[in-house]
PDB file of C-alpha atoms in Angstrom:
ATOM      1  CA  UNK A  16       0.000   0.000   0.000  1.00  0.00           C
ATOM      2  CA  UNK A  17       1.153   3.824  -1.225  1.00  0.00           C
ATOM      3  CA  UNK A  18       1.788   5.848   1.488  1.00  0.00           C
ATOM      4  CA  UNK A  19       1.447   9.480   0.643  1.00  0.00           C
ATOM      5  CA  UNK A  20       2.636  13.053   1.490  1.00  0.00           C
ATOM      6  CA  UNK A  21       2.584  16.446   0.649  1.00  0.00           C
ATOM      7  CA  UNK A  22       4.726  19.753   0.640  1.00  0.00           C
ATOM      8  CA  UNK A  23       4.963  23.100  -1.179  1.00  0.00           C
ATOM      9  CA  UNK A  24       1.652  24.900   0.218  1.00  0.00           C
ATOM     10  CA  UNK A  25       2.445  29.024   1.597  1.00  0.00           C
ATOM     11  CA  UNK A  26       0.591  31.822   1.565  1.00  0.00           C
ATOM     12  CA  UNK A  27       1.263  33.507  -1.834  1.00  0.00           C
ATOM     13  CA  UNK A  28      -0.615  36.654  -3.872  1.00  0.00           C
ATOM     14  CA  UNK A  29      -3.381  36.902  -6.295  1.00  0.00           C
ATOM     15  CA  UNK A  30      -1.961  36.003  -9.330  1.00  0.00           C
ATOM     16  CA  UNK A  31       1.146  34.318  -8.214  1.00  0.00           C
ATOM     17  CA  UNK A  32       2.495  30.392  -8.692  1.00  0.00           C
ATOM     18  CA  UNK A  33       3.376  27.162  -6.464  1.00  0.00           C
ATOM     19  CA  UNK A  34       4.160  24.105  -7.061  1.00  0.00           C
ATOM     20  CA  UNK A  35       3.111  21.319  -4.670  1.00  0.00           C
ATOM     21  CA  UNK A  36       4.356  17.652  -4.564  1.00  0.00           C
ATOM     22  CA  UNK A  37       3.203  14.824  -3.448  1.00  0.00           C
ATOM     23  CA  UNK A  38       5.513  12.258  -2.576  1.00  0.00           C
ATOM     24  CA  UNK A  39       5.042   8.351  -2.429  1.00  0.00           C
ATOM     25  CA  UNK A  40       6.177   5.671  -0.844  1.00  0.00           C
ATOM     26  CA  UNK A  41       5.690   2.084  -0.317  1.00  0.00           C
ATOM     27  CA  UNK A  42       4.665   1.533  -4.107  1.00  0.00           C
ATOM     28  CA  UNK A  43       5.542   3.033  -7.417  1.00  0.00           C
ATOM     29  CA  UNK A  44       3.152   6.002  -8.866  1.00  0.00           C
ATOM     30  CA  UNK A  45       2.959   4.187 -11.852  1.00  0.00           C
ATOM     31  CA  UNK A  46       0.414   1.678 -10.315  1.00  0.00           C
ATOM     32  CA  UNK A  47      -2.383   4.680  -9.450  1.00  0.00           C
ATOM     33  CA  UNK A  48      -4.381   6.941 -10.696  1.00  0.00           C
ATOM     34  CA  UNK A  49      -3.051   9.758  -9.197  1.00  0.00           C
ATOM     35  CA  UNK A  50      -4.690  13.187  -8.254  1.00  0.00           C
ATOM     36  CA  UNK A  51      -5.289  16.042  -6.692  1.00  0.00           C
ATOM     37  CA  UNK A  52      -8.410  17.572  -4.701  1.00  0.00           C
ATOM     38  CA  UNK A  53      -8.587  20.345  -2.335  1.00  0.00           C
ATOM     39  CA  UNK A  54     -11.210  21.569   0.490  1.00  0.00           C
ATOM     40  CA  UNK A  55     -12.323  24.575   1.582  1.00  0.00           C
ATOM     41  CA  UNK A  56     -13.435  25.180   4.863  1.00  0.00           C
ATOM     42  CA  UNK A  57     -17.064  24.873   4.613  1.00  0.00           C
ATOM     43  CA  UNK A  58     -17.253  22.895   1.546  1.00  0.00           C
ATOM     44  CA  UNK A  59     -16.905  19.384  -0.090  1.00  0.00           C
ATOM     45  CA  UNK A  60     -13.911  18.213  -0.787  1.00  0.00           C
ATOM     46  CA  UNK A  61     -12.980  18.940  -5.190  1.00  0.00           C
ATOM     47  CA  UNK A  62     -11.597  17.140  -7.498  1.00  0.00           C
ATOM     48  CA  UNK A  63      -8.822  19.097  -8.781  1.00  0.00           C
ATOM     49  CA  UNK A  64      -6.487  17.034 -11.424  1.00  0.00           C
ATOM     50  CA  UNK A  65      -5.980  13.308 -12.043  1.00  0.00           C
ATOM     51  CA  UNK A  66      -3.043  11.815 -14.043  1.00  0.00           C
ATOM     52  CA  UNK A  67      -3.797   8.008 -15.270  1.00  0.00           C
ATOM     53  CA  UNK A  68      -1.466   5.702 -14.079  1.00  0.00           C
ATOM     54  CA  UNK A  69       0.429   5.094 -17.359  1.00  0.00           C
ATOM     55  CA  UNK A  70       1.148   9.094 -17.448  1.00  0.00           C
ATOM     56  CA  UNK A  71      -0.541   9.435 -20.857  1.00  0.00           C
ATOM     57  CA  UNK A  72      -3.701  11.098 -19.846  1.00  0.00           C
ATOM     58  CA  UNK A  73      -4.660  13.670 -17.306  1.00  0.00           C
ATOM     59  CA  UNK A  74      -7.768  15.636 -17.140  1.00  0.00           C
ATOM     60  CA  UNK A  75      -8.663  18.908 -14.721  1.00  0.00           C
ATOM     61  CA  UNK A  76     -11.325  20.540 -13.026  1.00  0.00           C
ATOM     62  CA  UNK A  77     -13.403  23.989 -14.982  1.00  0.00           C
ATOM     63  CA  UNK A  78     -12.092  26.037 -11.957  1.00  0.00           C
ATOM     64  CA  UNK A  79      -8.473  25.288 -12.980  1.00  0.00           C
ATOM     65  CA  UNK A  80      -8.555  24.576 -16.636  1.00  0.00           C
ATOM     66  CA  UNK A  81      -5.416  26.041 -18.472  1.00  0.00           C
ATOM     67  CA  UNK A  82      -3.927  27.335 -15.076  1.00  0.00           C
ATOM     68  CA  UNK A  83      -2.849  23.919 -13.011  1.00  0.00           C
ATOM     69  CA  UNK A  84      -0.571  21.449 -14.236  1.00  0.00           C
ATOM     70  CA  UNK A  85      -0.302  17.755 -13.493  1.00  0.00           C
ATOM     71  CA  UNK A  86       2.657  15.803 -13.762  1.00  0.00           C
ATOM     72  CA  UNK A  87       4.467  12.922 -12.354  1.00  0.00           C
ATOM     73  CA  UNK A  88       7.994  11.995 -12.088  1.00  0.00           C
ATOM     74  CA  UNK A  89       8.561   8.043 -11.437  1.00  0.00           C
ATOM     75  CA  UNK A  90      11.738   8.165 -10.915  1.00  0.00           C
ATOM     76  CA  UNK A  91      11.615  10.401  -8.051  1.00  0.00           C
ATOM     77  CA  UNK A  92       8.194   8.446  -7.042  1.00  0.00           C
ATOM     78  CA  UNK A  93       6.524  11.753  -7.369  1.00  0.00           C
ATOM     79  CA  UNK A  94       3.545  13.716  -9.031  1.00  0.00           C
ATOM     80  CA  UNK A  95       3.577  17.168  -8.855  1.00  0.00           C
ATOM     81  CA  UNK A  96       0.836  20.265  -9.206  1.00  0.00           C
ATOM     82  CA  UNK A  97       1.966  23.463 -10.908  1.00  0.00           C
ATOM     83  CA  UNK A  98       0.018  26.205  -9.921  1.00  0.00           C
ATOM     84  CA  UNK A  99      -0.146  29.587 -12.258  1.00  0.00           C
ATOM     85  CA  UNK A 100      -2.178  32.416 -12.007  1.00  0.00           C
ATOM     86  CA  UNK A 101      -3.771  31.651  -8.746  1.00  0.00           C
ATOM     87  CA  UNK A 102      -6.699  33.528  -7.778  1.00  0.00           C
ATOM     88  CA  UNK A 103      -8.129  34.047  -4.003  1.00  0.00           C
ATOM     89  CA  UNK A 104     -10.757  31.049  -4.591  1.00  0.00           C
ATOM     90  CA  UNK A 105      -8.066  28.789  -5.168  1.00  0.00           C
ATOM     91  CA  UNK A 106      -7.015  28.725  -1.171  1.00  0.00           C
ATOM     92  CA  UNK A 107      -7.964  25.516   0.421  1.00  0.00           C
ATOM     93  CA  UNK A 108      -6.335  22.408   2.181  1.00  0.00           C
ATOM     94  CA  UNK A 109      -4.717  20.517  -1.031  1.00  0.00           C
ATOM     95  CA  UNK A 110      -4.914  16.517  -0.944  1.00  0.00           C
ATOM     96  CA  UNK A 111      -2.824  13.696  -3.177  1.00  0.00           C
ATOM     97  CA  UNK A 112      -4.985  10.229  -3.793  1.00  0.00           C
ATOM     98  CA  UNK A 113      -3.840   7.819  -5.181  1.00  0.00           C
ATOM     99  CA  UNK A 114      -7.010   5.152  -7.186  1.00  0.00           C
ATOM    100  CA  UNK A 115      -6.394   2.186  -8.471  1.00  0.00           C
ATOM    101  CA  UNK A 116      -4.876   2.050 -11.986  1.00  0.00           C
ATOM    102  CA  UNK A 117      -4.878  -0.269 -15.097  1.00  0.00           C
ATOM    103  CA  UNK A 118      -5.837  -0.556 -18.374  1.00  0.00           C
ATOM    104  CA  UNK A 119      -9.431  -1.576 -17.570  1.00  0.00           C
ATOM    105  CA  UNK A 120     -10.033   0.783 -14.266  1.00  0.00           C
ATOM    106  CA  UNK A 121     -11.374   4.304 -15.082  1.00  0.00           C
ATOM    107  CA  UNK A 122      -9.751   7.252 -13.955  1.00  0.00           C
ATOM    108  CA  UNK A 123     -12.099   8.746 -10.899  1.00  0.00           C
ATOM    109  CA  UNK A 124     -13.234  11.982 -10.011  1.00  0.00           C
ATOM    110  CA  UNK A 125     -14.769  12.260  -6.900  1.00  0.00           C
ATOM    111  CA  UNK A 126     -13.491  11.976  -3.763  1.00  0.00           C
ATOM    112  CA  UNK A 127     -15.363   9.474  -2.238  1.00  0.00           C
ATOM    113  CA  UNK A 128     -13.996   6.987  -5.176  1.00  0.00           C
ATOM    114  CA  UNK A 129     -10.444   7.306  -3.472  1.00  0.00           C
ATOM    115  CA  UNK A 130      -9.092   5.267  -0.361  1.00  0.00           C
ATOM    116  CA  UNK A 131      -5.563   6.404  -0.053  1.00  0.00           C
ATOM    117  CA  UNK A 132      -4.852  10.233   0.699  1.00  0.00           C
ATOM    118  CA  UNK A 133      -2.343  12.344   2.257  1.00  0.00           C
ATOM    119  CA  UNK A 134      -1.941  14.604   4.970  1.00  0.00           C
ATOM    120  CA  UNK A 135      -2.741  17.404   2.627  1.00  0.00           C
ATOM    121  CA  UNK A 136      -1.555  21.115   3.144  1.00  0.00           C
ATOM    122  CA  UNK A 137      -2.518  24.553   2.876  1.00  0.00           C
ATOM    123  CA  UNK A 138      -2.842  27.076  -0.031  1.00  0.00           C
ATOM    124  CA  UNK A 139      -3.472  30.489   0.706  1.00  0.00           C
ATOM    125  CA  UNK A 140      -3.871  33.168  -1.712  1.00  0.00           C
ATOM    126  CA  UNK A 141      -4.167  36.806  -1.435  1.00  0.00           C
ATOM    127  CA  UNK A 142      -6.272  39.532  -2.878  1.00  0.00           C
TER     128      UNK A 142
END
């Protein structure tokens, strides 16, 4: 079983970038579906990113469409969120899952379709 961990959340501005990383251990990335969701306070937890476990597709969220990034490096064991142009809605706790992966499994986007998660940390952007 993948255990998992993030870094790279601050407080930033309006407009700035970050880059957060999630790192695994225990099992390669290459054997999830690996993504990214965040939570506000108040509100349901979001599906954010996803990258298949092969690496050759990845899909996004509207709110973050042509702004975030997902990527994943296996050698490092790591898959990675690039953050542009980040905009006060954006703050929230930010969580890596890792879903089962194969040629027959579908990537997932909701939440409740994950079983392994991180720690998750903090994004705060602002205005």
């Amino acid at each position: 079983q993948v255990q998992l961990v993030e870094s790279g959340g601050g407080l930033v501005q309006a407009g700035d970038s970050l880059r957060l990383s999630c790192a695994a251990s225990g099992r390669t990335v290459t054997s999830y579906n690996m993504a990214w969701f965040r939570q506000a306070p108040g509100k349901e937890r979001e599906f954010v990113a996803v990258i298949s476990f092969s690496g050759g597709r990845t899909y996004y969220g509207d709110p973050v469409k042509g702004r975030f990034t997902i990527s994943r490096d296996s050698a490092k064991n790591t898959v990675d969120l690039q953050m542009n142009s980040l905009k006060p809605e954006d703050a929230a706790v930010y969580y890596c899952a890792a879903g089962p992966g194969g040629l027959r499994i579908a990537v997932k986007f909701r939440a409740n379709e994950y079983a392994l998660w991180g720690q998750g940390t903090q994004v705060t952007v602002s205005s």
